mmCIF file of C-alpha atoms and ligand atoms in Angstrom:
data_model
loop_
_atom_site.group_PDB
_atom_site.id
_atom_site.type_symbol
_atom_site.label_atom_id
_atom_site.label_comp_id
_atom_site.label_asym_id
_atom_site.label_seq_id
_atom_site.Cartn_x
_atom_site.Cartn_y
_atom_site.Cartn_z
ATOM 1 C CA UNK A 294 7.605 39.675 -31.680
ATOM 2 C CA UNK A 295 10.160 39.195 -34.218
ATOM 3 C CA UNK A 296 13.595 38.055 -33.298
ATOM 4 C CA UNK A 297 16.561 37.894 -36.181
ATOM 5 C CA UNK A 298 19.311 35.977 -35.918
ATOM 6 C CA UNK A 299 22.166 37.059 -38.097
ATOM 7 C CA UNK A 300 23.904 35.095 -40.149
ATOM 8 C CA UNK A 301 26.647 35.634 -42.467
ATOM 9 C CA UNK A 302 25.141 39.322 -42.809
ATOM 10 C CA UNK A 303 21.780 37.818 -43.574
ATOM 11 C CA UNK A 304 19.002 38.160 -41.131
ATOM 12 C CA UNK A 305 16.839 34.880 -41.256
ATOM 13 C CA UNK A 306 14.205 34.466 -39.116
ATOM 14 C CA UNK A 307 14.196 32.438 -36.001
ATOM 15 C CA UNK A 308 12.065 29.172 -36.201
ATOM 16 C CA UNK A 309 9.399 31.109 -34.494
ATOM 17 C CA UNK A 310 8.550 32.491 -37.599
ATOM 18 C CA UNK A 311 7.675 29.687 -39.979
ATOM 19 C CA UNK A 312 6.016 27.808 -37.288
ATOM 20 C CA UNK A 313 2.221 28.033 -37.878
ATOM 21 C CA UNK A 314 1.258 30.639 -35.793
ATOM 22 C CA UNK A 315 -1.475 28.746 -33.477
ATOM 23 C CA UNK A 316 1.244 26.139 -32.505
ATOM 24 C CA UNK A 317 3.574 28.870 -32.070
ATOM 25 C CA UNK A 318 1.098 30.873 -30.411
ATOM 26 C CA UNK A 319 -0.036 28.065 -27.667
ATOM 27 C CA UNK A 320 3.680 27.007 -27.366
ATOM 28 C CA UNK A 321 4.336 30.554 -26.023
ATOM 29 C CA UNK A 322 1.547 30.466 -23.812
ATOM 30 C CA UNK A 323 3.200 26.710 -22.635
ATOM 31 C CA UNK A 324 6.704 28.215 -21.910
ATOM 32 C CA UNK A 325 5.344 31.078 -19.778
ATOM 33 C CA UNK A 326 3.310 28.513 -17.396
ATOM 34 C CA UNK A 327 6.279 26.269 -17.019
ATOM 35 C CA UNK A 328 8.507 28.845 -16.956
ATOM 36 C CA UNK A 329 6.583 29.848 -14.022
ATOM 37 C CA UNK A 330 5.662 26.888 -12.712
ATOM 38 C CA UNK A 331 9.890 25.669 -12.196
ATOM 39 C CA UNK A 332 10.231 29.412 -10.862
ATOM 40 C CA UNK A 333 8.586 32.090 -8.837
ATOM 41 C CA UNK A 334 4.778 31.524 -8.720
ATOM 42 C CA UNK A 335 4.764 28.224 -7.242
ATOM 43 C CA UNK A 336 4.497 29.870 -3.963
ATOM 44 C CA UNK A 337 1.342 31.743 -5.321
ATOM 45 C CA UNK A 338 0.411 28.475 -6.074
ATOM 46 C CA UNK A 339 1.408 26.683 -2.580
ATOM 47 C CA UNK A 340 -0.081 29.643 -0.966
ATOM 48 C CA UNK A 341 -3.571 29.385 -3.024
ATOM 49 C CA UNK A 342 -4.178 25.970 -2.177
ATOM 50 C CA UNK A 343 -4.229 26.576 1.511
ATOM 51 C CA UNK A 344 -8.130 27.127 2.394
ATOM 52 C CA UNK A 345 -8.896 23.938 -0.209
ATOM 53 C CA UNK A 346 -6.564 22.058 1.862
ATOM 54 C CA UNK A 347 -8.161 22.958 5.065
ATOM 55 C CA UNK A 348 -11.353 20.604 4.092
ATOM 56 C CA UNK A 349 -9.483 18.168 2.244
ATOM 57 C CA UNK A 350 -9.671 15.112 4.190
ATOM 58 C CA UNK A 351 -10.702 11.422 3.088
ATOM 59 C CA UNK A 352 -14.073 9.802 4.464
ATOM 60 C CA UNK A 353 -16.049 12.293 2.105
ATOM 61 C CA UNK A 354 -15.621 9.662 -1.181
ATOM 62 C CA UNK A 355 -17.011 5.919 -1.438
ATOM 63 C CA UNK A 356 -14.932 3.691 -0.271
ATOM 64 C CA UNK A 357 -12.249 1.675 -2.603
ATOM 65 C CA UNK A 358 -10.077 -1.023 -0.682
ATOM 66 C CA UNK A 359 -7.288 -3.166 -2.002
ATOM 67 C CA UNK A 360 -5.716 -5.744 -0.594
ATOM 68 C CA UNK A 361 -2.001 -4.981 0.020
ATOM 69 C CA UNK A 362 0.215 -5.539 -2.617
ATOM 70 C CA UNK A 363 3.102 -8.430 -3.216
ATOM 71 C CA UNK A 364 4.035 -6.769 -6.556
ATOM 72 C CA UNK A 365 8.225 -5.916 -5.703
ATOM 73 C CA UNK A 366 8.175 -2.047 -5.236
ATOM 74 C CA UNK A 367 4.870 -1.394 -4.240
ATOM 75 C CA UNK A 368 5.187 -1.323 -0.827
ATOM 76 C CA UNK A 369 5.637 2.108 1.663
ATOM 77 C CA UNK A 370 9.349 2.786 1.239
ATOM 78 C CA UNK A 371 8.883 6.560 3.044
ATOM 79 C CA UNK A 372 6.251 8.564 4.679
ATOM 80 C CA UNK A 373 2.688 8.702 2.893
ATOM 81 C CA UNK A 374 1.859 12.620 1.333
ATOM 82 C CA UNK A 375 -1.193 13.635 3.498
ATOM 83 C CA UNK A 376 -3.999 13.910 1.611
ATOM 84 C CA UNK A 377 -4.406 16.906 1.741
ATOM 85 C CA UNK A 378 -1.704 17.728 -0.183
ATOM 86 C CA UNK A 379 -1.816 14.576 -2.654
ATOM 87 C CA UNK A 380 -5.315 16.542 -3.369
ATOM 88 C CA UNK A 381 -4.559 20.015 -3.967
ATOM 89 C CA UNK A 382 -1.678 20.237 -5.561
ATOM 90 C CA UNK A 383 -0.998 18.772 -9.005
ATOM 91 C CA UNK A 384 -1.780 18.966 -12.663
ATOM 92 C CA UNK A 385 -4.314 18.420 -14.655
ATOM 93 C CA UNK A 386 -4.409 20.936 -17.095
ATOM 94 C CA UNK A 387 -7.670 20.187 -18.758
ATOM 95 C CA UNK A 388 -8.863 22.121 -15.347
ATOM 96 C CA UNK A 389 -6.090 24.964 -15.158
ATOM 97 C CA UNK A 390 -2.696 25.640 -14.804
ATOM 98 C CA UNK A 391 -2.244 26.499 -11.311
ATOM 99 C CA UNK A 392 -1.311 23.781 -9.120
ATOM 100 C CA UNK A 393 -3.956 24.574 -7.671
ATOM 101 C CA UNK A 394 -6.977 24.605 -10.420
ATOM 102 C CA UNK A 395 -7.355 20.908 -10.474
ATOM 103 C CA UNK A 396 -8.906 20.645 -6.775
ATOM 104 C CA UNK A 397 -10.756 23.857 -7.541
ATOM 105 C CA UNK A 398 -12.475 23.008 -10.691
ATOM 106 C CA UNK A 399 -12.835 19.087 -11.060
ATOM 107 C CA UNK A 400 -15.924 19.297 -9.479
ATOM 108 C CA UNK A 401 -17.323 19.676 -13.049
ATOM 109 C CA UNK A 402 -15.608 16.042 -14.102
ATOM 110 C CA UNK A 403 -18.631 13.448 -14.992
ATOM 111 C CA UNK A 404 -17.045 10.337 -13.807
ATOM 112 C CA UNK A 405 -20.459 7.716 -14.914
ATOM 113 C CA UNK A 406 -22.050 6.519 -17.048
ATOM 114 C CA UNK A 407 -17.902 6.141 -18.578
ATOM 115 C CA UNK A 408 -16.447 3.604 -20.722
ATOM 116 C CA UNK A 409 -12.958 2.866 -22.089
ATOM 117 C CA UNK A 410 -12.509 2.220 -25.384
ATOM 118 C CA UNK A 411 -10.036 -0.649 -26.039
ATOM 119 C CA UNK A 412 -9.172 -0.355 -30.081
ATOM 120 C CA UNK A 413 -6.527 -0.740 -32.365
ATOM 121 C CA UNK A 414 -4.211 -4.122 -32.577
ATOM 122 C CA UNK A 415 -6.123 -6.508 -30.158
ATOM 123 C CA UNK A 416 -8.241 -9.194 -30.491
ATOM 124 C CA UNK A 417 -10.697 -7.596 -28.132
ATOM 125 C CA UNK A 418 -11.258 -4.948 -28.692
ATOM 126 C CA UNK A 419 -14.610 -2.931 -27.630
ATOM 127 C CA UNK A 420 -16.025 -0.836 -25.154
ATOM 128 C CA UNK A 421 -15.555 -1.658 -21.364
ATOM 129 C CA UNK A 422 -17.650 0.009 -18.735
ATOM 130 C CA UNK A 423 -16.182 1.579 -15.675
ATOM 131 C CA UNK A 424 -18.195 -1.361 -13.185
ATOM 132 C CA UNK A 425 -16.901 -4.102 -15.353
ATOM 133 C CA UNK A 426 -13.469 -2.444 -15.292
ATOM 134 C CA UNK A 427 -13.327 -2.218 -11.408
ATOM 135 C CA UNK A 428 -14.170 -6.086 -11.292
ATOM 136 C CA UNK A 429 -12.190 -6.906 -13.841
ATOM 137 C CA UNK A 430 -9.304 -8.066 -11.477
ATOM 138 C CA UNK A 431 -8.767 -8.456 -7.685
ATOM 139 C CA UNK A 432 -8.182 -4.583 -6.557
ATOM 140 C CA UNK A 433 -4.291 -4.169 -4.494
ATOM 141 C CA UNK A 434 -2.718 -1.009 -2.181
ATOM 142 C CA UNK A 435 0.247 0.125 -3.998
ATOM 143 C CA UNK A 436 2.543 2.896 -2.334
ATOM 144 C CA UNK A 437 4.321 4.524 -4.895
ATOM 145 C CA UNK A 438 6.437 8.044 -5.588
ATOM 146 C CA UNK A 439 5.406 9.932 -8.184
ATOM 147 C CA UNK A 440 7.946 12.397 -9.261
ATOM 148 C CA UNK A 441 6.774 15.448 -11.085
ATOM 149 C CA UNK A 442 9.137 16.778 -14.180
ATOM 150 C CA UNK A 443 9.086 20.165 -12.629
ATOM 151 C CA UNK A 444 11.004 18.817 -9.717
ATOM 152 C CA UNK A 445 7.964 17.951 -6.765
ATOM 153 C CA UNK A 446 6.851 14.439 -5.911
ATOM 154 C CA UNK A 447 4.815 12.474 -3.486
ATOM 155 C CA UNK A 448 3.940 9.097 -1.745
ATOM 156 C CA UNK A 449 0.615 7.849 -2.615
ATOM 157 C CA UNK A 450 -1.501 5.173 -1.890
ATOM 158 C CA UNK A 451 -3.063 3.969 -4.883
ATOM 159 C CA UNK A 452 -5.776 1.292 -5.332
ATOM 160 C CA UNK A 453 -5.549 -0.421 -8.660
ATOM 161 C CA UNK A 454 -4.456 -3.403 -10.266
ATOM 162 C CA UNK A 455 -1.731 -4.131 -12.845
ATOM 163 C CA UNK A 456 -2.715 -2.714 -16.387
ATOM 164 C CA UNK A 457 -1.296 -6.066 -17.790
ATOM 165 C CA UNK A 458 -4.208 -7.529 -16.469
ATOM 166 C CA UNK A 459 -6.183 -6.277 -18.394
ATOM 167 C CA UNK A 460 -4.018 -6.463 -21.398
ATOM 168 C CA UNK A 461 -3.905 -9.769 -21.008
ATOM 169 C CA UNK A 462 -7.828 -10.093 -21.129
ATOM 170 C CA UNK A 463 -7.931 -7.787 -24.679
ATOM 171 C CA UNK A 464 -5.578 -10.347 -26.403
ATOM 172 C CA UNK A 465 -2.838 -7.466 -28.003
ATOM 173 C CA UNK A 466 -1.796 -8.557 -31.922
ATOM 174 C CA UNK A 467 1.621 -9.685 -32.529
ATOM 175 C CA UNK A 468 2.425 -6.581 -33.780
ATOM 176 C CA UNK A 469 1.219 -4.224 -31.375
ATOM 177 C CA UNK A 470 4.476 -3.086 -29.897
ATOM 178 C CA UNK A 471 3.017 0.430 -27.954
ATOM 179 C CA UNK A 472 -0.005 1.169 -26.007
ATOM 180 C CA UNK A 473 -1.804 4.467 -26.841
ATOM 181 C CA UNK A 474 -4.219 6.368 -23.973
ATOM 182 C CA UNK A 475 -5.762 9.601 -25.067
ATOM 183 C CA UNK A 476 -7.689 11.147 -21.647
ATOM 184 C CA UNK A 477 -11.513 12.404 -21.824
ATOM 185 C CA UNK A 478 -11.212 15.718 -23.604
ATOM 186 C CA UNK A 479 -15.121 17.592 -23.000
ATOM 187 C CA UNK A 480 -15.020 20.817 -23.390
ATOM 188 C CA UNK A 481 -18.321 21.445 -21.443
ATOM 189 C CA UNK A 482 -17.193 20.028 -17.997
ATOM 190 C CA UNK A 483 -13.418 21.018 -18.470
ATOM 191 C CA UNK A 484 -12.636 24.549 -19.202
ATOM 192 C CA UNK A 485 -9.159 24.339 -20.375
ATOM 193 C CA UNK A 486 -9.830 21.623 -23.185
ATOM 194 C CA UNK A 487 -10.437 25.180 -25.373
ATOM 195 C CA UNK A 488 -6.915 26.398 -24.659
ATOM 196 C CA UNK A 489 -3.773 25.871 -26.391
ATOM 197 C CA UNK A 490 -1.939 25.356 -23.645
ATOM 198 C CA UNK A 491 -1.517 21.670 -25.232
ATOM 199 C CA UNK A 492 -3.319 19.234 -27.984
ATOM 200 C CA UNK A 493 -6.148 17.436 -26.695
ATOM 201 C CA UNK A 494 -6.825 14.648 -25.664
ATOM 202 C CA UNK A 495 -4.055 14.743 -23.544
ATOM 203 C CA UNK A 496 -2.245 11.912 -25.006
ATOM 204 C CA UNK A 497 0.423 9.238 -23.455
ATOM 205 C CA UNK A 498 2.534 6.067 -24.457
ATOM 206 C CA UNK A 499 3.978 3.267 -23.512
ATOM 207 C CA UNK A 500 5.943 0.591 -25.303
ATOM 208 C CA UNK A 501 4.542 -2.990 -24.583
ATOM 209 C CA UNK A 502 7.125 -4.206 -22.300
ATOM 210 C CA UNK A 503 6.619 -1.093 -20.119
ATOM 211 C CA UNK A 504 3.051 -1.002 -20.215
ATOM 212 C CA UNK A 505 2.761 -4.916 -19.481
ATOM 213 C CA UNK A 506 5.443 -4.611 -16.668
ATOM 214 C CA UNK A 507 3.542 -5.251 -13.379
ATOM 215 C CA UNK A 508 4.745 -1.608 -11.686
ATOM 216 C CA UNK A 509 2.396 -0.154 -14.235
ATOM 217 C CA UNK A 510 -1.053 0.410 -12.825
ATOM 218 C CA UNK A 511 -4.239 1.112 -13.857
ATOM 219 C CA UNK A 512 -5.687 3.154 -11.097
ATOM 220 C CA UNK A 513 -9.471 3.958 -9.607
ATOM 221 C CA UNK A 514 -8.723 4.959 -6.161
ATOM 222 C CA UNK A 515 -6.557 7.027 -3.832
ATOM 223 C CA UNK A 516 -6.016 6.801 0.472
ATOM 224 C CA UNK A 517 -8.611 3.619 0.105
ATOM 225 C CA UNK A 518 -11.332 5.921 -1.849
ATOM 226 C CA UNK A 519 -12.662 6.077 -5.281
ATOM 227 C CA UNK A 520 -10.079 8.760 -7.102
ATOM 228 C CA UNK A 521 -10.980 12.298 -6.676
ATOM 229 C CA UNK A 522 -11.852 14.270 -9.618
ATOM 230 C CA UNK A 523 -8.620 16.348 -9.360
ATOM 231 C CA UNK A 524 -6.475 13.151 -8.936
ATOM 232 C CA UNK A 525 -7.629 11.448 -12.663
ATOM 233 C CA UNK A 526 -11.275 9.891 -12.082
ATOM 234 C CA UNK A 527 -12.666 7.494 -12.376
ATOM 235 C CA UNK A 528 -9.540 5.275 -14.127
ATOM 236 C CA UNK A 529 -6.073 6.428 -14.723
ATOM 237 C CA UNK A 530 -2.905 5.175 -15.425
ATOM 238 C CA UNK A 531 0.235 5.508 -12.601
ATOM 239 C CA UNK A 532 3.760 4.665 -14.241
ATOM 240 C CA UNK A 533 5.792 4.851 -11.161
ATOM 241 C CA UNK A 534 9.035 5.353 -12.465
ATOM 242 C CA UNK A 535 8.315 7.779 -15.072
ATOM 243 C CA UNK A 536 8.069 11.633 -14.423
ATOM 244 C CA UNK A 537 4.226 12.435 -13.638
ATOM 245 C CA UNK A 538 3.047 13.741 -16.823
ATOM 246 C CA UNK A 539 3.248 10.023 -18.401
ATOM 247 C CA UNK A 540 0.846 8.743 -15.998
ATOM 248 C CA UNK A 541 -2.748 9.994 -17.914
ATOM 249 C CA UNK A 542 -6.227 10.807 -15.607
ATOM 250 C CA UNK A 543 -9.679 10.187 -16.765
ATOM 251 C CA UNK A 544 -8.914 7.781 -20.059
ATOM 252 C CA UNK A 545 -11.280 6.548 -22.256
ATOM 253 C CA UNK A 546 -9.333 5.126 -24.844
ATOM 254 C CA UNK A 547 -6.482 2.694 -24.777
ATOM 255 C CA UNK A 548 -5.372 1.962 -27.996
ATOM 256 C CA UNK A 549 -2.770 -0.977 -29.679
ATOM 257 C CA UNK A 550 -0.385 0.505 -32.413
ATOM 258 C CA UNK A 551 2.629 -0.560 -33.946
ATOM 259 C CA UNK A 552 4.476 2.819 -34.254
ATOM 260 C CA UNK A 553 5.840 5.295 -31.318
ATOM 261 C CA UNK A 554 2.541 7.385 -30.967
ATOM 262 C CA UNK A 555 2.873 10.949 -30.380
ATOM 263 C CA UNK A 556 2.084 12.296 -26.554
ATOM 264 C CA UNK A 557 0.866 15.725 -25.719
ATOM 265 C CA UNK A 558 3.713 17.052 -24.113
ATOM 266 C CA UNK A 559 6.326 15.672 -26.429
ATOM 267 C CA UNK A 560 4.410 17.121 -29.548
ATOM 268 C CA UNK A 561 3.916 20.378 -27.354
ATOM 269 C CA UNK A 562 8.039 20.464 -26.690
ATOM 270 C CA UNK A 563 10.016 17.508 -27.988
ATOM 271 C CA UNK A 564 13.592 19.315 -27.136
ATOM 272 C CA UNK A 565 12.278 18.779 -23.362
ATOM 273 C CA UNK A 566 9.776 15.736 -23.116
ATOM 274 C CA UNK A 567 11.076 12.750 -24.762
ATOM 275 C CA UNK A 568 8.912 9.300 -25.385
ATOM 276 C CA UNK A 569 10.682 7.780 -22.358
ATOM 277 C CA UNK A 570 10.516 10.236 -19.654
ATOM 278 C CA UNK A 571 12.216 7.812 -17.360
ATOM 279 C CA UNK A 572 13.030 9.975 -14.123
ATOM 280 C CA UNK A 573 16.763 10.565 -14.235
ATOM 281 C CA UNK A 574 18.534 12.483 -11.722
ATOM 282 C CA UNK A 575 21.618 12.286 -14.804
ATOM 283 C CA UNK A 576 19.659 14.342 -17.193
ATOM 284 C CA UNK A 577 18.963 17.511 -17.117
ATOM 285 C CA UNK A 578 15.629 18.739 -18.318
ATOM 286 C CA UNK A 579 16.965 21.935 -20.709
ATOM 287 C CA UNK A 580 15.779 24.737 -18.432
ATOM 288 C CA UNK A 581 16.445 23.334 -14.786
ATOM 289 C CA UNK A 582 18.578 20.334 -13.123
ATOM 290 C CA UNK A 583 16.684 16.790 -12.432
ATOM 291 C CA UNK A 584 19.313 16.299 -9.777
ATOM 292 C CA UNK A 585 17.001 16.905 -6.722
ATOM 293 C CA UNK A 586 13.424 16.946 -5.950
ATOM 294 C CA UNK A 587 11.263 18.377 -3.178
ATOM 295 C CA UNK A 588 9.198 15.718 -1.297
ATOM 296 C CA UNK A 589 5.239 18.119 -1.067
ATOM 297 C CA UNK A 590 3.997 18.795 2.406
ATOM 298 C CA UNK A 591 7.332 17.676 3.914
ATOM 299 C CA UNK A 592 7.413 20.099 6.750
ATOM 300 C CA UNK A 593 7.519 23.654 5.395
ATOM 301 C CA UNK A 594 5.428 22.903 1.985
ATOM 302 C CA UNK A 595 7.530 24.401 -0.776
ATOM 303 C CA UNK A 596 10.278 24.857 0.735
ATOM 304 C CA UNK A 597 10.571 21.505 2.552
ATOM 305 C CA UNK A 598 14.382 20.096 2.044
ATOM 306 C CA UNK A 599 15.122 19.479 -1.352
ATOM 307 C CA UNK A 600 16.549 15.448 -1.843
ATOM 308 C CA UNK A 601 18.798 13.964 -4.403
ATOM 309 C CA UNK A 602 16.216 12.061 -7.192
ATOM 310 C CA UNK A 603 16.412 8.740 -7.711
ATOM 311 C CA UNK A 604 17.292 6.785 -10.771
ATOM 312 C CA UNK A 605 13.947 5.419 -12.004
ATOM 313 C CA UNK A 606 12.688 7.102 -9.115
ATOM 314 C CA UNK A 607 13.669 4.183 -6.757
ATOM 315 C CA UNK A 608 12.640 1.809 -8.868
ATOM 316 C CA UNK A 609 15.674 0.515 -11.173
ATOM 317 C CA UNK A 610 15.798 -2.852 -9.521
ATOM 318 C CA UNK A 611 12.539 -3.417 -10.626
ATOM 319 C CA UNK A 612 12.894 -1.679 -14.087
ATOM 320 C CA UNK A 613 16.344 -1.005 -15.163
ATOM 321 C CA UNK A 614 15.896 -4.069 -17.433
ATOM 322 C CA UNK A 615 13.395 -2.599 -19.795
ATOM 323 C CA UNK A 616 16.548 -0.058 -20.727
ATOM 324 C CA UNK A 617 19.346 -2.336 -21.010
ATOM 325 C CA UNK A 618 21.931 -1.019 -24.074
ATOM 326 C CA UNK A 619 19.565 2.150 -24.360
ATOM 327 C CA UNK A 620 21.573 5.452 -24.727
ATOM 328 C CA UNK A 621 19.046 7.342 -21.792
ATOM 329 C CA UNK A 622 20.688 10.295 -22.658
ATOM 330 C CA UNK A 623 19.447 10.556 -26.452
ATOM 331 C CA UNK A 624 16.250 8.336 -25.787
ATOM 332 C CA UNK A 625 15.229 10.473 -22.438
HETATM 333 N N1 LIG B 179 -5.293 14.072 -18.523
HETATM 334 C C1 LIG B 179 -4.240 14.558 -17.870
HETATM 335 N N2 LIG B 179 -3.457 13.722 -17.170
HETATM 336 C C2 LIG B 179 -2.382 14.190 -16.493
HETATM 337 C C3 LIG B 179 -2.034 15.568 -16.549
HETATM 338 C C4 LIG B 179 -2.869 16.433 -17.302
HETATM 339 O O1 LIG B 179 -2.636 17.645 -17.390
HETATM 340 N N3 LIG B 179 -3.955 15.895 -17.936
HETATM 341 N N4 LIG B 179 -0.930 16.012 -15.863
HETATM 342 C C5 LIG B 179 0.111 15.033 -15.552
HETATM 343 C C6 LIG B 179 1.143 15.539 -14.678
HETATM 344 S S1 LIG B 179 2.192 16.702 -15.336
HETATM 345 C C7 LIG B 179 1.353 15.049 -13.398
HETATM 346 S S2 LIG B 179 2.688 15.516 -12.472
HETATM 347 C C8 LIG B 179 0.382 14.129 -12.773
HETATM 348 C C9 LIG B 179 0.021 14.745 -11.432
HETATM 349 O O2 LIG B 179 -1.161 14.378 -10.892
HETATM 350 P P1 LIG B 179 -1.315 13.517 -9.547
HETATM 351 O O3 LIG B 179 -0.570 14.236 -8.486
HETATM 352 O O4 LIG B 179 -2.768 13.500 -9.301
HETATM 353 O O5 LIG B 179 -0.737 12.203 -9.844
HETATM 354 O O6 LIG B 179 -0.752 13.896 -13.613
HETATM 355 C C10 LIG B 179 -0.453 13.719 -15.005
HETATM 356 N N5 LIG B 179 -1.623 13.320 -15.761
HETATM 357 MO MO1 LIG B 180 4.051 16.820 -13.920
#
């Protein structure tokens, strides 16, 4: 398609056209799916998930307990998303772009023998097996919101422990100032992984301060169970107060840098996804409001009450801190 803008009596072409044409071609494909996953065909969606939901139901996973947790915000603060829900409707787009695909096609997901490769700026670094992993601190309950950027969110009870344990145990360098994790990206058990939808290994950040804060957690299990496929097995990061997409599923790599690194969704559209990706209710994304959010499975499913979001998602007491003299609109 070619689109001219005119100028001065010139015609120029539109950025479109000097972009190489496989970015510009999978950044097409991105801004139909979101446009359609803010708009119209998250009903389809909703509706598709209904017979998966109807046999969703914990008790079919081993068993993962933690004790509850002390850690300040991790504690029920409103109703817990059935399971149900929490299980068949969500992202992971190495599966599909439906809300829907993840619970459908995760089944593929090989979640052992896995490792996690800790590399970069640490004194430890090496490869860490998912047992060793699991043991590797005492495991807690942690009822958080997650809050979806295209405006949906739930309550889940997560069994983890604080990533900064474990960061403690790799011994970062002075100079590592942001954690890296780049997600399991096999094209044989995950059928998207040969799309352009995005760049894989879906690819996240944190700076050090964020990733060490005790909030952040390093996740195995779900509703006192072992995480299901769908939801990020078998280890995945949950960053409470940031909008969904920052919290990566199935990593095997964590690494120490000194620079910003680049994140999927960012390098996929940086006008919309910053670094940060703090949930703001005070910043629009560019193609819909962050004002309000829709609480899933909330009595009529999709279109359950919308509520006002909160800033940080709830969690500025706890947070704010990290962001003190930032300009949130410019760093968002
Ligand atoms: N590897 C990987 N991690 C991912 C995603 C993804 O596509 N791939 N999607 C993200 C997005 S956009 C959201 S909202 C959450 C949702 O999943 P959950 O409901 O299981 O937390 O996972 C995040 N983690
Ligand atoms: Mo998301």
């Amino acid at each position: 398609m070619l689109i001219h803008r005119r100028d001065n009596g010139f015609l120029h072409p539109v950025s479109s056209e000097i972009t190489p044409r496989s970015a510009y071609e999978g950044r097409r494909d991105m801004l139909k799916l979101l446009a359609t996953g803010a708009a119209g065909t998250a009903l389809a969606s909703w509706a598709s998930r209904d017979a998966l939901a109807q046999t969703a139901a914990p008790g079919k996973l081993p068993p993962l307990k933690g004790a509850k947790s002390s850690v300040p915000g991790a504690q029920a603060m409103d109703k817990v998303t059935d399971y149900k829900d929490a299980t068949t409707y969500n992202n992971f787009y190495e599966f599909g772009t439906d809300k829907a695909d993840p619970a459908r096609n995760a089944g593929t997901l090989k979640t052992r023998p896995w490792t996690v490769e800790v590399e970069g700026l640490v004194k430890k670094p090496g490869k860490y097996g998912i047992e060793d992993l699991l043991k590797l601190s005492a495991q807690e309950e942690r009822i958080y919101r997650l809050r979806c950027v295209e405006g949906w969110s739930m309550v889940i009870p997560w069994v983890g422990y604080s990533l900064a344990e474990l960061i403690k145990k790799v011994e970062p360098e002075g100079n590592a100032k942001y954690v890296e994790f780049l997600t399991l990206a096999d094209p044989k058990t995950m059928p998207f992984v040969g799309s352009r939808v995005l760049d894989w290994p879906y690819a996240e950040g944190l700076r050090m301060d964020e990733a060490m804060h005790p909030l952040t957690l390093l996740s195995f299990g779900m509703y006192g169970e072992v995480l299901p496929n769908q939801n990020g097995a078998p280890v995945r990061i949950v960053v409470p107060w940031k909008y969904g997409f920052k919290s990566g599923k199935s990593i095997v790599k964590i690494r120490f840098v000194e620079k910003e690194p680049g994140t999927a969704w960012n390098k996929a559209a940086a006008n919309e996804y910053g670094f940060y990706s703090n949930v703001n209710p005070n910043v629009d994304h560019p193609r819909w409001s962050q004002a309000t959010e829709r609480r899933i499975g909330d009595g009529g499913g999709l279109f359950a009450k919308r509520t006002k979001t909160q800033m940080f998602n709830g969690y500025e007491a706890q947070v704010g801190q990290l962001y003190a003299g930032m300009d949130l609109k410019k760093l968002f």
